[in-house]
């Protein structure tokens, strides 16, 4: 069932086997998986059905390093969103950020797990094979189509090998026609479920430990109207996004100074996102003319391609991961430039491609979130966000731009023009992909959660979402968020007994 915290009347406590905080893709996925398998689940969500700016304001932070992009009704990006949401990087609403995302799904490449010895802290303590069954089952359930089969399609194989001759890598992603909105995908099921109770308007403000200080006994939640409830569970999952998850751990510092899971002062550190450049153009060359149909964006749902420098060069030149996305600009929206070649795809004459370039940056300790002195309307300390970069980022970025631009030209894909300024850290924005603040590691000295996503030093507290990513090499993090959430759901099924005999679905 779905209720609002205000519907609970005099009631001030709830309990279930599993308590999940956050109803985005990560939280909904794990809550649904457990409830479908007979576990009693309570899903706590700060937001409500309709978007509420005063609840959204609970996400406000203070930037002490590079700021995120600003809300800007006239922004060039996010044109698909209502003007008041353009530039928003995360949402406090039932269904979370899935309410506004664009629905591109991509695997992490197997080579991106093992650790790249030229990038400090780039090791994942799990590998591609650990996630593959969950990637595959998610792709099947969500109807993404078979990314592996797509990569073997003759046209794609041929295109890939032509690019490889010039040291470029082509990879594919799946772009949904209608992006998954979890409140829509699971809303009806949640409403009618007997063993999944969604509580809206319930902002988690504190985790309470039992006397052992190793088990979270309860999650304290408050609403903007002043209602407070305590929610007990055997297992607790935080799926509030990388910023709010770290914030709750840090602010739960009454029983353990410094917060929960923070014995090694790692909660909130290693904060990464992708740097994104929006304003370049590519003038088509003969390779884009030949493969224009593989490069078209319409018609969704479909597979799309993106480009990067090959792995051998990345290793040799100590480069960071990156992705070049090309969006066709048709004759209808752009004048043909005399003397410039055009390309023909199934939707028209392509005059140029808009260049979107995204970069990973080095995960490092000083890029971090801390609790500031300002408070939100619930009295919670706001985050200070120091998003910052290393010398390696500053060296790698111009090298990537130079090599990529040259190879794109040499391969015949076309000529890239960035305008008056080449992409650099200052002129790029974040990509709304917050990651790394409770990174996964094999040892508590290196991270906040273990390979089962359980917070070190606790027996029953878990994190779902990109907060646990040690690195962010794939420009589309959400497929990996989903796969990890499924894997966590499976782990918790083994840990918790079935209580509900009659399943709602
Ligand atoms: C415009 C845009 C486009 C994007 N496009 C893509 C794309 O094409 N491909 C891709 O891979 N990624 C994309 N992303 C990123 C993607 O949306 C996120 O990676 C993904 O939605 C994160 O899911 P999540 O469940 O981890 O977090 P969220 O969806 O952010 O969910 C967190 C939930 O926790 C709730 N919450 C927060 N604090 C509390 C609290 N204290 N108490 C209770 N509840 C709380 C929030 O209200 C929210 O519902 C895009 C993002 C944006 C903004």
Coordinates of C-alpha atoms in Angstrom, one line a residue, residues 16-417:
X16 CA 9.0 -4.4 8.9
X17 CA 11.6 -6.9 8.0
X18 CA 13.3 -4.6 5.6
X19 CA 13.3 -0.8 5.6
X20 CA 14.3 0.9 2.3
X21 CA 14.9 4.7 2.3
X22 CA 14.4 6.3 -1.2
X23 CA 12.1 5.3 -4.0
X24 CA 14.3 6.0 -7.0
X25 CA 15.4 3.3 -9.4
X26 CA 17.7 1.8 -6.7
X27 CA 15.3 1.8 -3.8
X28 CA 12.2 0.7 -5.8
X29 CA 14.1 -2.1 -7.4
X30 CA 15.3 -3.7 -4.2
X31 CA 11.9 -3.0 -2.4
X32 CA 9.9 -4.6 -5.2
X33 CA 12.3 -7.6 -5.4
X34 CA 12.0 -8.3 -1.7
X35 CA 8.3 -7.8 -1.5
X36 CA 7.6 -10.0 -4.5
X37 CA 9.5 -12.7 -2.7
X38 CA 7.4 -12.5 0.5
X39 CA 9.4 -10.1 2.7
X40 CA 7.7 -7.4 4.6
X41 CA 9.1 -4.2 3.3
X42 CA 8.6 -0.5 4.3
X43 CA 9.7 2.0 1.7
X44 CA 10.3 5.5 3.1
X45 CA 10.2 8.4 0.7
X46 CA 10.8 12.1 1.5
X47 CA 8.9 13.3 -1.6
X48 CA 5.3 12.9 -2.5
X49 CA 3.4 12.1 -5.8
X50 CA 3.3 15.7 -7.2
X51 CA 6.6 17.6 -7.2
X52 CA 6.8 19.9 -4.2
X53 CA 9.4 22.7 -4.2
X54 CA 9.6 22.9 -0.4
X55 CA 10.5 19.2 -0.2
X56 CA 12.9 19.6 -3.1
X57 CA 14.6 22.4 -1.1
X58 CA 15.7 19.8 1.5
X59 CA 18.3 18.8 -1.2
X60 CA 20.0 22.2 -1.2
X61 CA 23.7 22.2 -0.6
X62 CA 26.5 24.7 -0.3
X63 CA 29.2 24.3 -3.0
X64 CA 32.7 24.9 -1.7
X65 CA 34.4 23.5 -4.9
X66 CA 33.2 23.4 -8.4
X67 CA 29.4 24.0 -8.3
X68 CA 26.8 21.9 -10.1
X69 CA 24.9 23.4 -13.0
X70 CA 22.3 25.9 -11.9
X71 CA 18.6 25.8 -12.4
X72 CA 18.2 27.7 -15.7
X73 CA 14.9 27.8 -17.6
X74 CA 16.8 28.9 -20.7
X75 CA 19.5 26.2 -20.5
X76 CA 20.6 24.6 -23.7
X77 CA 20.5 21.2 -22.0
X78 CA 17.5 19.5 -20.5
X79 CA 15.2 21.1 -23.1
X80 CA 12.9 18.1 -22.6
X81 CA 12.1 19.2 -19.0
X82 CA 9.7 21.8 -17.9
X83 CA 11.7 25.1 -17.7
X84 CA 11.6 25.2 -13.9
X85 CA 13.4 21.9 -13.7
X86 CA 16.2 22.5 -16.3
X87 CA 19.5 22.0 -14.6
X88 CA 18.1 19.9 -11.7
X89 CA 20.5 17.1 -10.9
X90 CA 18.4 15.0 -8.5
X91 CA 14.8 15.0 -7.4
X92 CA 13.0 14.6 -4.1
X93 CA 9.8 13.1 -5.3
X94 CA 8.1 9.7 -5.3
X95 CA 10.1 7.8 -8.0
X96 CA 13.2 10.0 -7.4
X97 CA 15.4 11.3 -10.2
X98 CA 13.8 8.7 -12.6
X99 CA 11.0 11.3 -12.9
X100 CA 13.3 13.5 -15.1
X101 CA 16.0 11.3 -16.4
X102 CA 16.5 10.5 -20.1
X103 CA 16.7 6.7 -20.0
X104 CA 20.0 5.7 -21.6
X105 CA 21.3 2.4 -20.3
X106 CA 24.9 1.2 -20.7
X107 CA 27.1 -1.5 -19.1
X108 CA 30.3 -0.8 -17.4
X109 CA 33.0 -2.5 -19.7
X110 CA 34.7 -5.6 -18.1
X111 CA 38.0 -3.7 -18.2
X112 CA 36.7 -0.9 -16.1
X113 CA 36.2 -3.1 -13.0
X114 CA 39.7 -4.6 -12.6
X115 CA 41.4 -1.4 -11.7
X116 CA 43.5 0.6 -14.1
X117 CA 46.9 0.9 -12.7
X118 CA 47.4 4.4 -14.0
X119 CA 44.4 5.7 -12.1
X120 CA 44.7 5.8 -8.3
X121 CA 41.7 4.2 -6.4
X122 CA 40.2 2.8 -9.6
X123 CA 39.8 -0.8 -8.3
X124 CA 36.4 -2.4 -8.0
X125 CA 36.4 -5.2 -5.5
X126 CA 33.8 -7.1 -7.7
X127 CA 34.1 -7.8 -11.4
X128 CA 31.9 -7.7 -14.5
X129 CA 31.0 -11.4 -14.1
X130 CA 29.5 -10.7 -10.6
X131 CA 27.1 -8.2 -12.2
X132 CA 26.5 -9.9 -15.5
X133 CA 23.5 -12.1 -14.4
X134 CA 21.9 -9.0 -12.9
X135 CA 22.6 -6.8 -16.0
X136 CA 21.0 -9.6 -18.1
X137 CA 17.9 -10.2 -15.9
X138 CA 17.3 -6.4 -15.7
X139 CA 17.7 -6.0 -19.4
X140 CA 15.1 -8.8 -19.9
X141 CA 12.6 -7.5 -17.4
X142 CA 12.8 -3.9 -18.6
X143 CA 12.8 -4.9 -22.3
X144 CA 16.1 -3.2 -23.2
X145 CA 17.0 -5.5 -26.0
X146 CA 20.1 -7.5 -26.2
X147 CA 23.2 -5.2 -26.0
X148 CA 25.5 -8.1 -26.7
X149 CA 23.6 -9.2 -29.8
X150 CA 23.6 -5.6 -30.9
X151 CA 27.3 -5.4 -30.7
X152 CA 27.6 -8.3 -33.1
X153 CA 25.3 -6.9 -35.8
X154 CA 27.2 -6.9 -39.1
X155 CA 26.9 -3.1 -39.6
X156 CA 28.1 -2.4 -36.1
X157 CA 30.9 -4.9 -36.3
X158 CA 32.1 -3.3 -39.6
X159 CA 31.8 0.3 -38.2
X160 CA 33.6 -0.8 -35.0
X161 CA 36.5 -2.3 -37.0
X162 CA 36.9 0.8 -39.2
X163 CA 37.1 3.0 -36.1
X164 CA 39.5 0.5 -34.4
X165 CA 42.0 1.0 -37.3
X166 CA 42.3 4.6 -36.1
X167 CA 42.5 3.8 -32.4
X168 CA 38.9 4.6 -31.6
X169 CA 36.4 2.4 -29.6
X170 CA 32.7 2.2 -30.4
X171 CA 30.3 1.1 -27.7
X172 CA 26.5 0.8 -27.7
X173 CA 23.8 1.9 -25.2
X174 CA 20.1 1.4 -25.2
X175 CA 17.8 4.4 -25.2
X176 CA 14.3 3.9 -24.0
X177 CA 11.5 5.5 -25.9
X178 CA 9.8 6.3 -22.7
X179 CA 12.3 6.5 -19.9
X180 CA 11.5 4.2 -16.9
X181 CA 9.7 6.2 -14.3
X182 CA 9.7 4.0 -11.2
X183 CA 6.5 5.6 -9.7
X184 CA 4.8 4.6 -12.9
X185 CA 6.4 1.3 -13.4
X186 CA 5.8 0.1 -9.9
X187 CA 3.1 2.5 -8.6
X188 CA 0.1 0.1 -9.1
X189 CA 1.9 -2.9 -7.7
X190 CA 3.0 -0.8 -4.7
X191 CA -0.5 0.5 -4.1
X192 CA -2.0 -3.0 -4.0
X193 CA 0.8 -4.9 -2.3
X194 CA 0.0 -6.4 1.0
X195 CA 3.6 -6.6 2.2
X196 CA 5.1 -3.5 0.8
X197 CA 4.2 -0.3 2.6
X198 CA 5.3 2.9 0.9
X199 CA 5.3 6.0 3.2
X200 CA 5.4 9.3 1.4
X201 CA 6.4 12.6 2.9
X202 CA 8.7 10.8 5.3
X203 CA 12.2 12.3 5.3
X204 CA 14.8 10.2 7.1
X205 CA 16.6 12.4 9.6
X206 CA 18.5 9.9 11.8
X207 CA 19.6 6.3 12.0
X208 CA 19.4 4.9 15.6
X209 CA 21.7 2.1 16.6
X210 CA 21.0 -0.6 19.3
X211 CA 23.3 -1.1 22.3
X212 CA 25.8 -3.1 20.3
X213 CA 26.3 0.1 18.1
X214 CA 26.6 -2.4 15.2
X215 CA 22.9 -2.7 14.3
X216 CA 20.6 0.0 13.1
X217 CA 17.5 -0.4 15.1
X218 CA 15.4 2.3 13.5
X219 CA 15.1 5.1 11.0
X220 CA 13.7 8.3 12.3
X221 CA 11.6 10.2 9.8
X222 CA 10.0 13.6 9.8
X223 CA 7.7 15.5 7.6
X224 CA 7.6 19.2 6.8
X225 CA 4.4 19.4 8.7
X226 CA 6.1 18.3 11.9
X227 CA 5.0 14.6 12.1
X228 CA 7.7 12.2 13.3
X229 CA 7.8 8.5 13.1
X230 CA 10.3 5.8 14.1
X231 CA 10.6 2.8 11.7
X232 CA 12.2 -0.4 12.8
X233 CA 13.5 -3.1 10.6
X234 CA 15.9 -6.1 10.6
X235 CA 17.7 -4.9 7.6
X236 CA 18.0 -1.2 6.5
X237 CA 18.8 -0.1 3.0
X238 CA 19.8 3.5 2.1
X239 CA 18.9 4.3 -1.5
X240 CA 18.8 8.1 -1.3
X241 CA 21.4 9.0 -3.9
X242 CA 25.1 9.6 -3.3
X243 CA 24.6 13.0 -1.6
X244 CA 21.7 12.3 0.8
X245 CA 23.0 8.8 1.7
X246 CA 26.3 10.2 2.9
X247 CA 24.5 13.0 4.6
X248 CA 22.3 10.7 6.7
X249 CA 25.3 8.6 7.7
X250 CA 27.2 11.7 8.7
X251 CA 24.3 13.3 10.6
X252 CA 23.6 10.1 12.6
X253 CA 26.4 11.0 15.0
X254 CA 24.7 11.1 18.3
X255 CA 25.8 7.5 19.3
X256 CA 29.0 7.4 17.3
X257 CA 30.9 10.7 16.9
X258 CA 31.6 11.4 13.2
X259 CA 28.6 9.3 12.1
X260 CA 27.8 5.7 11.2
X261 CA 30.2 3.8 9.0
X262 CA 32.8 6.6 9.3
X263 CA 35.4 5.0 11.5
X264 CA 38.0 5.6 8.8
X265 CA 36.7 9.1 7.9
X266 CA 35.7 7.9 4.4
X267 CA 31.9 8.7 4.3
X268 CA 31.4 11.5 1.8
X269 CA 34.9 11.3 0.4
X270 CA 35.9 10.2 -3.2
X271 CA 32.9 12.2 -4.5
X272 CA 32.8 12.0 -8.3
X273 CA 30.5 12.9 -11.2
X274 CA 31.1 13.2 -14.9
X275 CA 32.3 16.4 -16.4
X276 CA 30.2 17.3 -19.4
X277 CA 30.8 19.6 -22.4
X278 CA 27.7 20.5 -24.4
X279 CA 28.6 22.9 -27.1
X280 CA 30.8 21.4 -29.8
X281 CA 29.9 20.4 -33.4
X282 CA 31.1 17.7 -35.7
X283 CA 31.0 18.3 -39.5
X284 CA 30.4 14.9 -41.1
X285 CA 33.2 13.1 -42.9
X286 CA 32.9 10.1 -45.2
X287 CA 32.7 7.6 -42.4
X288 CA 29.7 9.3 -40.8
X289 CA 28.1 9.6 -44.3
X290 CA 28.5 5.8 -44.7
X291 CA 27.3 4.9 -41.2
X292 CA 24.8 7.7 -40.6
X293 CA 22.0 5.2 -39.9
X294 CA 24.0 3.7 -37.1
X295 CA 24.6 7.1 -35.7
X296 CA 21.0 8.4 -35.8
X297 CA 19.2 9.0 -32.5
X298 CA 15.7 8.5 -33.6
X299 CA 13.7 6.3 -33.6
X300 CA 13.6 5.4 -29.9
X301 CA 13.6 2.8 -28.4
X302 CA 16.9 1.9 -30.0
X303 CA 20.5 1.2 -29.6
X304 CA 22.8 4.2 -30.0
X305 CA 26.6 4.4 -30.3
X306 CA 29.2 6.5 -28.6
X307 CA 33.0 6.8 -29.2
X308 CA 36.2 6.9 -27.2
X309 CA 39.9 6.5 -27.5
X310 CA 40.8 2.8 -27.4
X311 CA 42.0 1.0 -24.2
X312 CA 45.6 0.6 -25.4
X313 CA 46.1 4.3 -25.9
X314 CA 44.3 5.1 -22.6
X315 CA 46.8 2.8 -20.8
X316 CA 49.8 4.1 -22.7
X317 CA 48.9 7.8 -22.3
X318 CA 47.4 7.4 -18.8
X319 CA 44.1 8.7 -19.8
X320 CA 40.8 8.8 -18.0
X321 CA 37.6 7.3 -19.5
X322 CA 35.4 9.5 -21.6
X323 CA 32.5 9.3 -24.1
X324 CA 31.7 11.2 -27.3
X325 CA 28.0 11.3 -28.1
X326 CA 26.9 12.7 -31.4
X327 CA 23.4 14.0 -32.0
X328 CA 22.3 14.6 -35.6
X329 CA 21.3 18.2 -36.5
X330 CA 19.1 18.1 -39.5
X331 CA 18.6 20.5 -42.4
X332 CA 15.3 21.6 -40.7
X333 CA 17.1 23.1 -37.7
X334 CA 20.3 24.2 -39.4
X335 CA 21.4 25.7 -42.6
X336 CA 23.5 23.7 -45.0
X337 CA 27.0 25.2 -45.2
X338 CA 28.3 25.4 -48.8
X339 CA 31.3 23.2 -49.3
X340 CA 30.6 21.1 -46.1
X341 CA 29.6 17.4 -46.7
X342 CA 26.2 16.3 -45.3
X343 CA 25.1 12.8 -44.2
X344 CA 21.7 11.1 -44.9
X345 CA 20.0 9.0 -42.3
X346 CA 16.5 7.7 -42.1
X347 CA 15.1 11.0 -40.8
X348 CA 16.7 13.5 -43.1
X349 CA 19.8 15.3 -44.2
X350 CA 22.3 15.7 -41.4
X351 CA 24.1 19.0 -41.6
X352 CA 26.2 18.5 -38.5
X353 CA 26.3 16.5 -35.3
X354 CA 26.1 18.1 -31.9
X355 CA 29.1 17.0 -29.8
X356 CA 28.4 15.9 -26.2
X357 CA 31.7 15.0 -24.5
X358 CA 31.7 13.5 -21.0
X359 CA 34.7 12.7 -18.8
X360 CA 35.4 10.6 -15.8
X361 CA 37.7 12.1 -13.2
X362 CA 40.1 10.6 -10.7
X363 CA 38.4 9.5 -7.5
X364 CA 40.3 11.2 -4.7
X365 CA 39.8 11.8 -1.0
X366 CA 39.6 15.6 -1.1
X367 CA 36.6 15.7 -3.4
X368 CA 34.2 15.3 -0.6
X369 CA 30.9 16.1 1.2
X370 CA 30.9 17.3 4.8
X371 CA 28.2 18.6 7.1
X372 CA 28.1 22.4 7.1
X373 CA 26.7 24.8 9.7
X374 CA 23.5 25.8 7.8
X375 CA 20.3 23.9 8.5
X376 CA 17.4 22.9 6.3
X377 CA 13.7 23.4 7.3
X378 CA 13.8 20.0 9.1
X379 CA 16.7 21.3 11.2
X380 CA 19.2 18.9 9.4
X381 CA 22.7 20.1 8.7
X382 CA 23.1 20.9 5.0
X383 CA 26.0 19.5 3.0
X384 CA 29.1 21.4 2.0
X385 CA 30.1 19.9 -1.3
X386 CA 33.7 20.3 -2.3
X387 CA 33.8 18.8 -5.8
X388 CA 37.4 19.1 -6.9
X389 CA 40.0 17.6 -9.2
X390 CA 43.5 16.4 -9.4
X391 CA 46.6 17.2 -11.5
X392 CA 46.0 14.0 -13.4
X393 CA 42.5 15.3 -14.4
X394 CA 44.0 18.6 -15.6
X395 CA 46.7 16.7 -17.6
X396 CA 44.5 14.0 -19.0
X397 CA 41.6 16.2 -20.2
X398 CA 43.4 18.2 -22.9
X399 CA 45.2 15.1 -24.1
X400 CA 41.9 13.3 -24.5
X401 CA 40.5 16.3 -26.4
X402 CA 43.6 16.5 -28.7
X403 CA 43.8 12.7 -29.4
X404 CA 40.1 12.2 -29.8
X405 CA 39.7 15.2 -32.2
X406 CA 42.6 14.0 -34.3
X407 CA 41.5 10.4 -34.5
X408 CA 37.9 11.4 -35.3
X409 CA 39.2 13.4 -38.2
X410 CA 41.6 10.7 -39.4
X411 CA 39.0 8.0 -39.2
X412 CA 36.7 10.0 -41.5
X413 CA 34.0 10.5 -38.8
X414 CA 34.4 14.2 -39.3
X415 CA 35.9 17.5 -38.0
X416 CA 35.1 18.6 -34.5
X417 CA 34.8 22.2 -33.7

